[in-house]
Coordinates of C-alpha atoms in Angstrom, one line a residue:
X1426 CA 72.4 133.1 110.3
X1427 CA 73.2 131.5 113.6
X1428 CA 75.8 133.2 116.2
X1429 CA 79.1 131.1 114.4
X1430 CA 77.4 130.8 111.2
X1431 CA 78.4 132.1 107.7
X1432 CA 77.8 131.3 103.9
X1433 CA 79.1 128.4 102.1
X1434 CA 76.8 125.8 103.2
X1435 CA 74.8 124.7 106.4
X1436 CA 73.8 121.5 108.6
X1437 CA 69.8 120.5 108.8
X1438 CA 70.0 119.1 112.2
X1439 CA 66.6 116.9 112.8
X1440 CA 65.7 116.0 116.5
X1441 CA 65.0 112.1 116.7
X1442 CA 61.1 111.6 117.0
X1443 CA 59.1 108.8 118.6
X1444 CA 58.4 106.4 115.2
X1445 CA 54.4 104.9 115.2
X1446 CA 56.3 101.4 116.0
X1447 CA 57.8 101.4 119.0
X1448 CA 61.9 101.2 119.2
X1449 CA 63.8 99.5 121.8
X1450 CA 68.1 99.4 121.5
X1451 CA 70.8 98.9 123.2
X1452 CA 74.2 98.9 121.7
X1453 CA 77.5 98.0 123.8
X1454 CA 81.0 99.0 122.4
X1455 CA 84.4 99.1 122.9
X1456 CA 87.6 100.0 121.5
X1457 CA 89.3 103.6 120.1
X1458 CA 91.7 102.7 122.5
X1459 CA 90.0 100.8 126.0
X1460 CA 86.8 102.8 126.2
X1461 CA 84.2 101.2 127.0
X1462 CA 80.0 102.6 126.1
X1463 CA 76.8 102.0 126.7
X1464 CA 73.8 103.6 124.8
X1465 CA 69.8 102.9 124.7
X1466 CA 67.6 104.5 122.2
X1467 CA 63.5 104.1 123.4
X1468 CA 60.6 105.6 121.9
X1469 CA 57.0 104.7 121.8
X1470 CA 53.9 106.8 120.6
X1471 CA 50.6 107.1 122.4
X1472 CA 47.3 108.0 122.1
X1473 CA 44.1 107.0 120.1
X1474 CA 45.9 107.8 116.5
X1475 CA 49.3 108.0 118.0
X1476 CA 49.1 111.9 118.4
X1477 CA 51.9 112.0 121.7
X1478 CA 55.4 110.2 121.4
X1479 CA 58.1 110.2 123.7
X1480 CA 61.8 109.4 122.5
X1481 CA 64.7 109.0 125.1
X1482 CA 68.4 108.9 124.5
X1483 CA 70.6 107.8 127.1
X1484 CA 74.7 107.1 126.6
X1485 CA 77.8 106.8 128.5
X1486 CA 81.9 106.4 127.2
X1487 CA 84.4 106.1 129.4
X1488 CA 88.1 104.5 129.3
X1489 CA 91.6 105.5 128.1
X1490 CA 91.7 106.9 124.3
X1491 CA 94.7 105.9 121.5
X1492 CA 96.8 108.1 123.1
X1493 CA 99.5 107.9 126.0
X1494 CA 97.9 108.9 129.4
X1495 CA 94.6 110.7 127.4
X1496 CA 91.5 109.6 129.3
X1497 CA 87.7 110.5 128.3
X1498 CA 84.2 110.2 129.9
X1499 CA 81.2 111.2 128.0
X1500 CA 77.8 111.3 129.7
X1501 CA 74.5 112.2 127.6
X1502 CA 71.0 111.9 127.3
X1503 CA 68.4 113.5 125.4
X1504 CA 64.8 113.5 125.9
X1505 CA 61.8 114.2 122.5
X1506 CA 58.6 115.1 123.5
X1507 CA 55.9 115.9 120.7
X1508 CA 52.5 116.3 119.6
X1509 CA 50.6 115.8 115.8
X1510 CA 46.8 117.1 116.0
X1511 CA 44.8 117.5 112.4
X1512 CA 46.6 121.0 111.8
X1513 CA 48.8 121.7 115.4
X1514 CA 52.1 120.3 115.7
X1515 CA 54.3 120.7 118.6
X1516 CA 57.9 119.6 120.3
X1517 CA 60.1 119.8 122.9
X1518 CA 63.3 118.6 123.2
X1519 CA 66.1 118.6 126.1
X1520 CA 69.2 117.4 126.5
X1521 CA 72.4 117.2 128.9
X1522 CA 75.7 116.6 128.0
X1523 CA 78.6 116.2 130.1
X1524 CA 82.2 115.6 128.6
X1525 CA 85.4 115.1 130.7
X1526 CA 89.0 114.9 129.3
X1527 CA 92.4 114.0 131.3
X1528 CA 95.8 114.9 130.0
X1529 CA 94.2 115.8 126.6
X1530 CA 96.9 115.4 123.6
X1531 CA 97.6 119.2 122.1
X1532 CA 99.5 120.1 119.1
X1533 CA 103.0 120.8 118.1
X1534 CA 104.2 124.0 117.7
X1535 CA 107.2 125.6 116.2
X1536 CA 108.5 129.8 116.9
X1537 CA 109.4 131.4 113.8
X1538 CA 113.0 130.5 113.7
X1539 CA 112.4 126.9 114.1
X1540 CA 110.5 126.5 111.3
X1541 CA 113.5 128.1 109.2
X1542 CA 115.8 125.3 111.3
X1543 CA 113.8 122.4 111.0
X1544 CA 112.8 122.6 107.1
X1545 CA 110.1 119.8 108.1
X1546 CA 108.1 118.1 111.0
X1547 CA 110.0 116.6 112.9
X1548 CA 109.2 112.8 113.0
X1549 CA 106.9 111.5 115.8
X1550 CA 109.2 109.0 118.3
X1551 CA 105.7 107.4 118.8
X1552 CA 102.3 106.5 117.3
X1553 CA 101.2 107.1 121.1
X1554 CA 102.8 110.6 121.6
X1555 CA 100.4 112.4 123.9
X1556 CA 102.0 116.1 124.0
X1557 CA 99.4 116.9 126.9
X1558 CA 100.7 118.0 130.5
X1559 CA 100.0 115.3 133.0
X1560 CA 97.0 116.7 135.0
X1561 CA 95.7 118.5 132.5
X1562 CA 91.6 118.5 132.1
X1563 CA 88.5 119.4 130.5
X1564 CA 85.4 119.0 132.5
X1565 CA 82.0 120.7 130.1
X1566 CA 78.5 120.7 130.9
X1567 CA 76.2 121.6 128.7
X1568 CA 72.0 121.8 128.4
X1569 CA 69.7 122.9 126.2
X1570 CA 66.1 123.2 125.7
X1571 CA 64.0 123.9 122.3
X1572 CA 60.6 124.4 121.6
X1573 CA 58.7 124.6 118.8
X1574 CA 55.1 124.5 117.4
X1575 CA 53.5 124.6 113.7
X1576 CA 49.8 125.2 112.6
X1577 CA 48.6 124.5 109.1
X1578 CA 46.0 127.3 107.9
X1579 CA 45.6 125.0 104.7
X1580 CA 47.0 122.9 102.5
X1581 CA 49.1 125.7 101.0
X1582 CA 49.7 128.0 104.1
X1583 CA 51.2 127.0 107.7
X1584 CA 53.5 129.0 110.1
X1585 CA 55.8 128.3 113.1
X1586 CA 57.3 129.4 115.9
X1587 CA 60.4 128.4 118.2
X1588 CA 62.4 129.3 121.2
X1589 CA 65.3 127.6 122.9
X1590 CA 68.0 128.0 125.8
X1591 CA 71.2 126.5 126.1
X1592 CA 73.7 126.6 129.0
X1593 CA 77.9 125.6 128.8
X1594 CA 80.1 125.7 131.3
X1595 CA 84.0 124.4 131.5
X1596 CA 86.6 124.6 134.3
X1597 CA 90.2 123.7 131.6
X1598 CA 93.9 123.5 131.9
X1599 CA 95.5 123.2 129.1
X1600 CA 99.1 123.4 127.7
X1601 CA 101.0 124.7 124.7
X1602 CA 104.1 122.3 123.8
X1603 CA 106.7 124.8 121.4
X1604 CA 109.9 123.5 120.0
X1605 CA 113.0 125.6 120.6
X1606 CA 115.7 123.8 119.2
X1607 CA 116.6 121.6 116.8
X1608 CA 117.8 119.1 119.3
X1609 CA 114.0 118.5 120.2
X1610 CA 114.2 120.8 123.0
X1611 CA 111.0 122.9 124.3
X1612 CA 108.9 124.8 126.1
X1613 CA 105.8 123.8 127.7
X1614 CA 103.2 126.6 129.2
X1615 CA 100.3 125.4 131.2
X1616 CA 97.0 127.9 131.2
X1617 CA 94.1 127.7 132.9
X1618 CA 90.8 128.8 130.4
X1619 CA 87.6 128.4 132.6
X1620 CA 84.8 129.6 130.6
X1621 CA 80.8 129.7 130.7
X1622 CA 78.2 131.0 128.5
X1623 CA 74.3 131.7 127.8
X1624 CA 72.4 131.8 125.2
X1625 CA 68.7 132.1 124.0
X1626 CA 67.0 132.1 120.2
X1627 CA 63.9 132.8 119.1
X1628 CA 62.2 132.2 115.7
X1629 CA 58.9 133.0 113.9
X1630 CA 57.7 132.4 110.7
X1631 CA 55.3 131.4 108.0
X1632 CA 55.5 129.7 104.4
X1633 CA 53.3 129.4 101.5
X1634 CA 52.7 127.8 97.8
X1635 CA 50.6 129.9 95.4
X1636 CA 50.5 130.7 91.0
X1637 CA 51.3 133.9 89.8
X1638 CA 50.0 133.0 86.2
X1639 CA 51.8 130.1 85.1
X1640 CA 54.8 129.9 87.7
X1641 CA 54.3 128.1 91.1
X1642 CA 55.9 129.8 93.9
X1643 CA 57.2 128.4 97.6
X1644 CA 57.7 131.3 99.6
X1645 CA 59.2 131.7 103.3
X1646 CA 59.1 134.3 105.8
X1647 CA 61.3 134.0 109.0
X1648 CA 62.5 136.2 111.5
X1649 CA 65.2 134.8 114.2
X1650 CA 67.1 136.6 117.1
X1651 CA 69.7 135.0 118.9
X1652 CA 71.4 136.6 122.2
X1653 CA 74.6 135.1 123.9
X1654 CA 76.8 135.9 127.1
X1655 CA 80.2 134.7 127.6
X1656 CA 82.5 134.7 130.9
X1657 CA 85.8 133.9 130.6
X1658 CA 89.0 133.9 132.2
X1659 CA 92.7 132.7 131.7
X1660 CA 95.9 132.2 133.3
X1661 CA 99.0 131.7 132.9
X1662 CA 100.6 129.0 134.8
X1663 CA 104.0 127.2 135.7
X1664 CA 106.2 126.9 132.8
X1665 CA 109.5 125.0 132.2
X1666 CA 112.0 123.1 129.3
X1667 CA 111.6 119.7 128.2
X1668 CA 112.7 117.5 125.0
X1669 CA 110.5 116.2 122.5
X1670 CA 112.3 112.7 122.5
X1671 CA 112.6 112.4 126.5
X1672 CA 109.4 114.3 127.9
X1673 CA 109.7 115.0 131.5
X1674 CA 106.4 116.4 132.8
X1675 CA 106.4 118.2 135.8
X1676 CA 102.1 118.9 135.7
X1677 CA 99.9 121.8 135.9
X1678 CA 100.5 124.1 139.0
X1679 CA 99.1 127.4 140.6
X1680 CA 95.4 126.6 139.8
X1681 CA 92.9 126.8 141.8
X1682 CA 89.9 127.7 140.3
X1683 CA 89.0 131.3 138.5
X1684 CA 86.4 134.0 138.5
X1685 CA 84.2 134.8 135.6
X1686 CA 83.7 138.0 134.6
X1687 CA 81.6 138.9 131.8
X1688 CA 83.8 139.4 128.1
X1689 CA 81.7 139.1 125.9
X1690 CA 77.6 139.9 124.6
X1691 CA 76.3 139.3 121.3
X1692 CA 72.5 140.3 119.8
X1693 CA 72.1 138.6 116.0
X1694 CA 68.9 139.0 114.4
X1695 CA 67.4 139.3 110.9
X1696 CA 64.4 138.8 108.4
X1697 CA 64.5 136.4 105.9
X1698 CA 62.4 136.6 102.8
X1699 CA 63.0 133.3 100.1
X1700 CA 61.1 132.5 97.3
X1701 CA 61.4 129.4 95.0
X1702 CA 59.8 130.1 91.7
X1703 CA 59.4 126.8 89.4
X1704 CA 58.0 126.7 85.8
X1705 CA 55.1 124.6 84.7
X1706 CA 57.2 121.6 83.2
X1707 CA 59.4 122.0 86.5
X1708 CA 62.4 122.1 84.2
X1709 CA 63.7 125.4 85.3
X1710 CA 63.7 126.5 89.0
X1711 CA 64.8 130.0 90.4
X1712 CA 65.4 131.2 94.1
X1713 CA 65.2 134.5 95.2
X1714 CA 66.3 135.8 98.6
X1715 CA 67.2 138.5 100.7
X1716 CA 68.2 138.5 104.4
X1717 CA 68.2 141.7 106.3
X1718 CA 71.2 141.1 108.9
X1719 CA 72.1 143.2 112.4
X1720 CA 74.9 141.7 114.8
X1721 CA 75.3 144.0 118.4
X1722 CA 78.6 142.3 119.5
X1723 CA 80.4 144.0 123.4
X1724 CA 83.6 143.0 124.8
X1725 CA 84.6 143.6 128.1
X1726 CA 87.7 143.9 129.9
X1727 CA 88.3 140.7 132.0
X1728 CA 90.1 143.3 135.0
X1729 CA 88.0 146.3 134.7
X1730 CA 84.7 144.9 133.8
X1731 CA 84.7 148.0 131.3
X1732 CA 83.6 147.6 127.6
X1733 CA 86.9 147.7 125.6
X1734 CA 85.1 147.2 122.2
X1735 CA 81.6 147.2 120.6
X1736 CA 80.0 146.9 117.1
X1737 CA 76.4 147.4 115.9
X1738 CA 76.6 146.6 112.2
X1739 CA 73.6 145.8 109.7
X1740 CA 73.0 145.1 106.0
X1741 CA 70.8 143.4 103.3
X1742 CA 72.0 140.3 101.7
X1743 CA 71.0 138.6 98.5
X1744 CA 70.9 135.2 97.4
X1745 CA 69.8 133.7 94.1
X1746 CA 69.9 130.2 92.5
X1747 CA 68.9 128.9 89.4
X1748 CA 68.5 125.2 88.4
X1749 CA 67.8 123.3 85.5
X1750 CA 66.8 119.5 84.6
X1751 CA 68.0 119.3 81.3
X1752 CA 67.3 115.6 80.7
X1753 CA 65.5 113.8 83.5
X1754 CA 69.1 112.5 85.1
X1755 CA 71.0 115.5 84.8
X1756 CA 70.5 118.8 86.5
X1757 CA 72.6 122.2 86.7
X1758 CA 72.6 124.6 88.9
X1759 CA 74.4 128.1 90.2
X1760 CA 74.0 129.8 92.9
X1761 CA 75.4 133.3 94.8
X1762 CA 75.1 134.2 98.3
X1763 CA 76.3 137.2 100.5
X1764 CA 76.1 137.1 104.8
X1765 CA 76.9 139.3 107.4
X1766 CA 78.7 137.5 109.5
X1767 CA 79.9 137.9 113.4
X1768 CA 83.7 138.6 114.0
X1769 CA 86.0 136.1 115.1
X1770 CA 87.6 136.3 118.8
X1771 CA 91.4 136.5 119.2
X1772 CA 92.5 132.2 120.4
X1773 CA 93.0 131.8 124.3
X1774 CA 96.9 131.7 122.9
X1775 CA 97.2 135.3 122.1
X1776 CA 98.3 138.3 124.0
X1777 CA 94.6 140.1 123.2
X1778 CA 92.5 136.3 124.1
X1779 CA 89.0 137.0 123.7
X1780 CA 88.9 140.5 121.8
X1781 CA 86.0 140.5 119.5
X1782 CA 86.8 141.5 116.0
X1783 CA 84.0 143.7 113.9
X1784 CA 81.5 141.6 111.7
X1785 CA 82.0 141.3 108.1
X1786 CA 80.1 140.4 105.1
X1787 CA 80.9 136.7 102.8
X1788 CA 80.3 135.5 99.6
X1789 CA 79.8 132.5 98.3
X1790 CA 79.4 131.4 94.3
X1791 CA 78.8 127.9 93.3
X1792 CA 78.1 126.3 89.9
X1793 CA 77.8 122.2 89.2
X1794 CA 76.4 119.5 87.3
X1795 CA 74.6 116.9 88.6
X1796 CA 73.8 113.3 87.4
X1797 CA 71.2 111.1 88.9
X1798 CA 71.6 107.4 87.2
X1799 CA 68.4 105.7 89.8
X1800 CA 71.3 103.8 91.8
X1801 CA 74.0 105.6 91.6
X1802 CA 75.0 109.2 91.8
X1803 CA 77.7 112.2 91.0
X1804 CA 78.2 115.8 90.8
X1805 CA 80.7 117.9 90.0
X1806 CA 81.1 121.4 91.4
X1807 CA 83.4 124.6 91.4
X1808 CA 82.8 127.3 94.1
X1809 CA 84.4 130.4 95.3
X1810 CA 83.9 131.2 99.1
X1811 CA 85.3 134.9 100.6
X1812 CA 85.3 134.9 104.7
X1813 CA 88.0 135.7 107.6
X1814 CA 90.2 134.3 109.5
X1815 CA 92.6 135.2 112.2
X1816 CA 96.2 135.7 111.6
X1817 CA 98.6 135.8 114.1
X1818 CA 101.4 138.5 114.2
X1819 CA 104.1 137.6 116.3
X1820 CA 105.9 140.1 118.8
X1821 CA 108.8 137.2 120.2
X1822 CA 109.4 134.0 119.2
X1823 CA 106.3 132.7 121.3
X1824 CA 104.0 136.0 122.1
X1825 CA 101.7 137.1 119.0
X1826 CA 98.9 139.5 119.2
X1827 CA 95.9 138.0 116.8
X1828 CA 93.7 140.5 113.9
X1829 CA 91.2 138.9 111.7
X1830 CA 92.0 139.3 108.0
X1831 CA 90.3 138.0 104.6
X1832 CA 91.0 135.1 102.7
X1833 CA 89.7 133.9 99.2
X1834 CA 89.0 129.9 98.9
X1835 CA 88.3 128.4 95.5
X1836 CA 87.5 124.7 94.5
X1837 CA 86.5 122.1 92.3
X1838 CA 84.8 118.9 94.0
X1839 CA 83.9 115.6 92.6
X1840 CA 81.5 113.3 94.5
X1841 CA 79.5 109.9 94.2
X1842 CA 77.7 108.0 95.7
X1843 CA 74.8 105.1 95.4
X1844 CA 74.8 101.3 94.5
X1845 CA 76.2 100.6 91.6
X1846 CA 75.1 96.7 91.6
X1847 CA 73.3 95.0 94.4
X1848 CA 75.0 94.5 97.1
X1849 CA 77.7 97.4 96.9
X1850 CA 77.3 100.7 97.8
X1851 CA 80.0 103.2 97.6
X1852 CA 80.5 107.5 98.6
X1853 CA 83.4 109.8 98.4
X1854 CA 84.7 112.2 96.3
X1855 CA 87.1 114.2 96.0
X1856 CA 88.5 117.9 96.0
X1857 CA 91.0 120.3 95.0
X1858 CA 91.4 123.6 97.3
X1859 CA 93.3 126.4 96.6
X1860 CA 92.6 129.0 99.4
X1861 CA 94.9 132.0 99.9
X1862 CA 94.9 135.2 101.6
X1863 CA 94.5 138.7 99.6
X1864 CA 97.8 140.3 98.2
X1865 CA 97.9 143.1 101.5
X1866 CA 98.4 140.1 103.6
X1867 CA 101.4 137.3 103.4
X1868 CA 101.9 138.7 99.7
X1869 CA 98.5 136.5 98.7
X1870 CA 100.0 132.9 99.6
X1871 CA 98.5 129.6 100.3
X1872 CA 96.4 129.8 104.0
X1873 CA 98.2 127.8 106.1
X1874 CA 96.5 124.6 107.3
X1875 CA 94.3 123.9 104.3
X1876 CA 95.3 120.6 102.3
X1877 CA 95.8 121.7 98.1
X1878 CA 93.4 118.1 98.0
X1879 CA 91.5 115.6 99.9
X1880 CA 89.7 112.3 98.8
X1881 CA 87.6 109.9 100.3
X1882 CA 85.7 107.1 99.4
X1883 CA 84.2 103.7 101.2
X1884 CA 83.2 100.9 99.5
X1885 CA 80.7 97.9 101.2
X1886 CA 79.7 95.0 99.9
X1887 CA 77.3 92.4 100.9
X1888 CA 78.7 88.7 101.2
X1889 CA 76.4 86.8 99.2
X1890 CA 77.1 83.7 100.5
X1891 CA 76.6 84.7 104.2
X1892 CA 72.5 86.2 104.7
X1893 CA 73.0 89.5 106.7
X1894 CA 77.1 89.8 106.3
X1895 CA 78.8 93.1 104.8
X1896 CA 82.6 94.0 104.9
X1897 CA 84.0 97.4 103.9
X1898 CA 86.8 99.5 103.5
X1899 CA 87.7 103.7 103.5
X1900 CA 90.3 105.5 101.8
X1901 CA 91.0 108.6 103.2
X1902 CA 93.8 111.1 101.6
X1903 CA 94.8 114.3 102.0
X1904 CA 96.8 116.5 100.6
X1905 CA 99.9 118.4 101.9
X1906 CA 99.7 121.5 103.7
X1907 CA 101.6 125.0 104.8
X1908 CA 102.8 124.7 108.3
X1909 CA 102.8 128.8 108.5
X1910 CA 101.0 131.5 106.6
X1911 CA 104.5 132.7 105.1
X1912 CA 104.8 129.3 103.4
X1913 CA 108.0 128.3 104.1
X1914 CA 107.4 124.8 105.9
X1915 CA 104.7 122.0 104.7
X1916 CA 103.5 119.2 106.1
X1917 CA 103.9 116.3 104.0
X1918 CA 100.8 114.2 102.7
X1919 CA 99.0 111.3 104.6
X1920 CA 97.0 108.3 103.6
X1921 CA 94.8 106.5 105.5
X1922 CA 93.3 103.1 105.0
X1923 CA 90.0 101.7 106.9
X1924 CA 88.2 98.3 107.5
X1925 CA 85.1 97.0 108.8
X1926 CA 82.5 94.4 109.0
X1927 CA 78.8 94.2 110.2
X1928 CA 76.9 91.3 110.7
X1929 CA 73.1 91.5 111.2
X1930 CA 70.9 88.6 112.4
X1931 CA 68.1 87.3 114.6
X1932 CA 68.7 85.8 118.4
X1933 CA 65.1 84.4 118.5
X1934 CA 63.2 87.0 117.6
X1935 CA 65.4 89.5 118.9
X1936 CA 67.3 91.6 115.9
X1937 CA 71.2 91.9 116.8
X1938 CA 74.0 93.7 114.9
X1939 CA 77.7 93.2 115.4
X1940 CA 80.0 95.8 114.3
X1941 CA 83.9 95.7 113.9
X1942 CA 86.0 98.8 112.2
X1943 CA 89.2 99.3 112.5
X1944 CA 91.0 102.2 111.4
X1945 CA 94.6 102.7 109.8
X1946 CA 94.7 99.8 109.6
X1947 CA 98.3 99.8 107.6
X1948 CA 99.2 101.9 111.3
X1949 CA 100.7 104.8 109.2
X1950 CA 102.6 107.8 111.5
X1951 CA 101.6 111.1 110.3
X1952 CA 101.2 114.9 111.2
X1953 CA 97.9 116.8 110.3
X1954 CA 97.5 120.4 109.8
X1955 CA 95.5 122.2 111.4
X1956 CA 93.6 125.6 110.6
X1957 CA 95.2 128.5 112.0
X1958 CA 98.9 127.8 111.5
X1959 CA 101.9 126.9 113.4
X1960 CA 100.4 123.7 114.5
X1961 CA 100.2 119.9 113.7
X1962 CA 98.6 117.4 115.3
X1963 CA 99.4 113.5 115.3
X1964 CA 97.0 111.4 113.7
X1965 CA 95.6 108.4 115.6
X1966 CA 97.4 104.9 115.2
X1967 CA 95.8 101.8 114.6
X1968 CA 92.6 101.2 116.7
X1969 CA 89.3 99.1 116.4
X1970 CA 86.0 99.6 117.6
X1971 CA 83.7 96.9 118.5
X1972 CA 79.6 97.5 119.1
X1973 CA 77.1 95.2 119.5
X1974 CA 73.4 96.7 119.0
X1975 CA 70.1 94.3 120.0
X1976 CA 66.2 95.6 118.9
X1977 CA 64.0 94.7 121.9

């Protein structure tokens, strides 16, 4: 459980580490429009067995994106400290990250009655459309700090403990862009959204092998808290008419900066207990688990500084998997998972932005086959996923008030991946999605925003004749989509095709890598949904990026 988390799947983020050779690179690149970025990647160990390493990151992106007027600037570094003693392990890591937008794109939006007009998207007048107010910005800093330590008892027992802060701030203006009229007429509104928030986590645990009889047993222990702050504010600012095929901007006015009161406080914690069971001939494997879940979520009033809501909710969740090996290549496996998880908060669009909504609890079943061939893999996989989302119920043709509601998502995905034959290597798969809220809500239709089927799949092959020289290509489909949760407008299918090339030799004794992708490359014009309905946003016309990386 983490403070946006839920069931359905996670992400095992690992921190780079110092290596025991030591790693010197610098990459240049440019392209995705005419950014141009820098990155160096160091890290030695030291010591008389290598027991301290150090690993820096450093990075910098700046220049004008594939869209009209949209400029970005990303700053970053990261630093890994750590330690490896006989049975005492320990890290450190820190990072900064600083990310500024100008005249950031948005999406296209539609009231009610347009959507009824229209019948469909309207047609972009330009690959380049940038619907974003001129003066419009983003300007986020964020830092973090983690630490963590690990002791073996023995070769079967070792524990753990962590603790980490992180800090974001924002100062944004931002714009919603609404057709009115069939003619392409519309309304832009420009908001300011300045934000900041606080958090801290801590984690303890320990974990274990031992034999009860014949069955072998992995068992984990872990207890985590996680507290967060938020500030926010928001504004509404000047707003006027425009067209969609002759966009007049007149830029963001009134703002001058915000307060930030306190909205929001959040306390998640919980005890995990897991235990993977495995038979002697390791054929059959079961996991047991339980999670005992407790969310303290407070809202505030932004005027008042009063509490307007509050929730203190907690429960015991199970999950259990089973797999089995029948036949050295092929594996099955099921599994079934229940989470308490935080509320959603109303979108900085609504007329109740930033009101908490109460926890809930998700489910998540999975069955699927899997079949390992030594170079090449697939798996095939049908799952069932029950979680919220926000709906928003409108009040005029561009006000809506926002309540979180519960929606059923089911599935059946293919995927692959390996090397067939020296000297290609392929991934992808694809999926079919049918996710729809419950019959007390739109009458059970289609969520809006969620594609009925994606694929993917990249292909790269090694040129033979040329040591060090590989060229590939990605096809990317997906599906069409509902505009609106009532299901009246969809948003037509898009394919996307991508190339690339990398070429990897020696200048001296220097290793240097060249790499060239370009993307849609056929320079297809289409709309994307997007989750939460009554928005599209315009996929990126053809662009390349070029990167050059050298191993000191």
């Amino acid at each position: 459980m983490a403070p946006n988390g839920g069931v359905g799947g996670s992400i095992n983020l690992v921190p780079k580490r110092a290596k025991d050779e030591p790693i010197r690179r610098f990459t240049l690149s440019y392209g995705n429009g005419s950014q141009f970025g820098q990155s160096v990647d160091v890290g030695e160990r030291f010591g008389k067995n290598k027991e301290y390493g150090v690993r820096i990151n450093l990075t910098h992106r700046n220049g004008s994106t594939t869209f009209d007027r949209e400029k970005q600037e990303t700053t970053g570094a990261a630093i890994a400290l750590d330690m490896r003693r006989n049975k005492w392990r320990a890290s450190l890591d820190a990072g900064y990250l600083h990310r500024e937008f100008k005249n950031e794109t948005t999406s296209l939006r539609m009231s009610n009655a347009m959507v009824a007009a229209y019948g469909s998207i309207p047609k972009s007048p330009s690959s380049k459309l940038n619907l974003g107010e001129d003066g419009t910005f983003l300007d986020a800093k964020e830092r973090y700090a983690l630490l963590r330590t690990d002791y073996d008892f023995d070769e079967n027992w070792s524990a753990y403990a962590a603790a980490g802060l992180r800090h974001s701030e924002q100062d944004y203006t931002y714009n919603v862009f609404r057709l009115t009229g069939t003619d392409g007429t519309a309304r832009v509104i420009n908001y300011a959204f300045p934000r900041e928030s606080r958090a801290n986590t801590q984690e303890i645990g320990t974990k274990g092998k031992f034999q009860t009889g014949d069955l072998a047993h992995e068992m984990t222990v872990a207890y985590n808290r996680t507290h967060w702050t938020a500030y926010t504010n928001t504004k509404t600012l000047n707003a006027y008419n425009t067209n969609l095929y002759n966009i007049v901007w007149q830029g963001v006015q009134g703002y001058t900066g915000l307060s930030l009161p306190k909205t929001g406080e959040s306390t998640l914690s919980g005890l995990a207990i897991t235990d993977v069971i495995t038979v002697p001939n390791e054929r059959w494997q079961f996991i047991l688990g339980a999670r005992y879940q407790k969310i303290k979520t407070e809202s505030f009033s932004r005027t008042t500084g009063l509490r307007s809501a509050s929730y203190n909710e907690a429960a015991w969740s199970p999950a259990y998997a089973i797999l089995f090996k029948a036949t050295p290549k092929i594996s099955l496996y099921a599994t079934y998972m229940q989470g308490l998880q935080e509320g959603g908060t109303a979108d900085r669009w609504s007329l109740n932005a930033g009101e908490v909504f109460a926890p809930i609890k998700t489910k998540s079943t999975e069955a699927g086959v899997k079949f390992d061939l030594g170079k090449f893999a697939t798996a095939l996989s049908i799952y069932e996923l029950q979680k919220p989302t926000t709906i928003d119920d409108y009040v005029t043709s561009s006000t809506y008030y926002q309540r979180q509601v519960d929606y059923t998502s089911r599935g059946l995905e293919i995927s692959f991946f390996g090397e067939p034959r020296t000297g290609t290597r392929v991934l992808g798969g694809l999926t079919w999605i049918d996710a729809r809220y419950g019959q007390e809500n739109y009458k059970g239709n289609t969520l809006e925003g969620v594609a009925n089927k994606k694929f993917v799949m990249s292909v790269e092959q090694d040129v033979h004749g040329v040591p060090g020289l590989s060229v590939s290509t990605r096809f990317l489909y997906t599906g069409s989509a509902y505009y609106d949760p009532n299901n009246v407008l969809r948003v037509a299918p898009w394919f996307r095709m991508d190339l690339g090339a990398r070429y990897s030799f020696h200048m001296g004794t220097t290793p240097v890598t060249v790499r060239l992708d370009v993307n849609n490359v056929l320079d297809r014009r289409y709309w994307q949904a997007t989750g939460g309905g009554y928005r599209v946003n315009l996929g990126e016309h053809r662009n390349f990026m070029l990167s050059v990386t050298a191993d000191f």
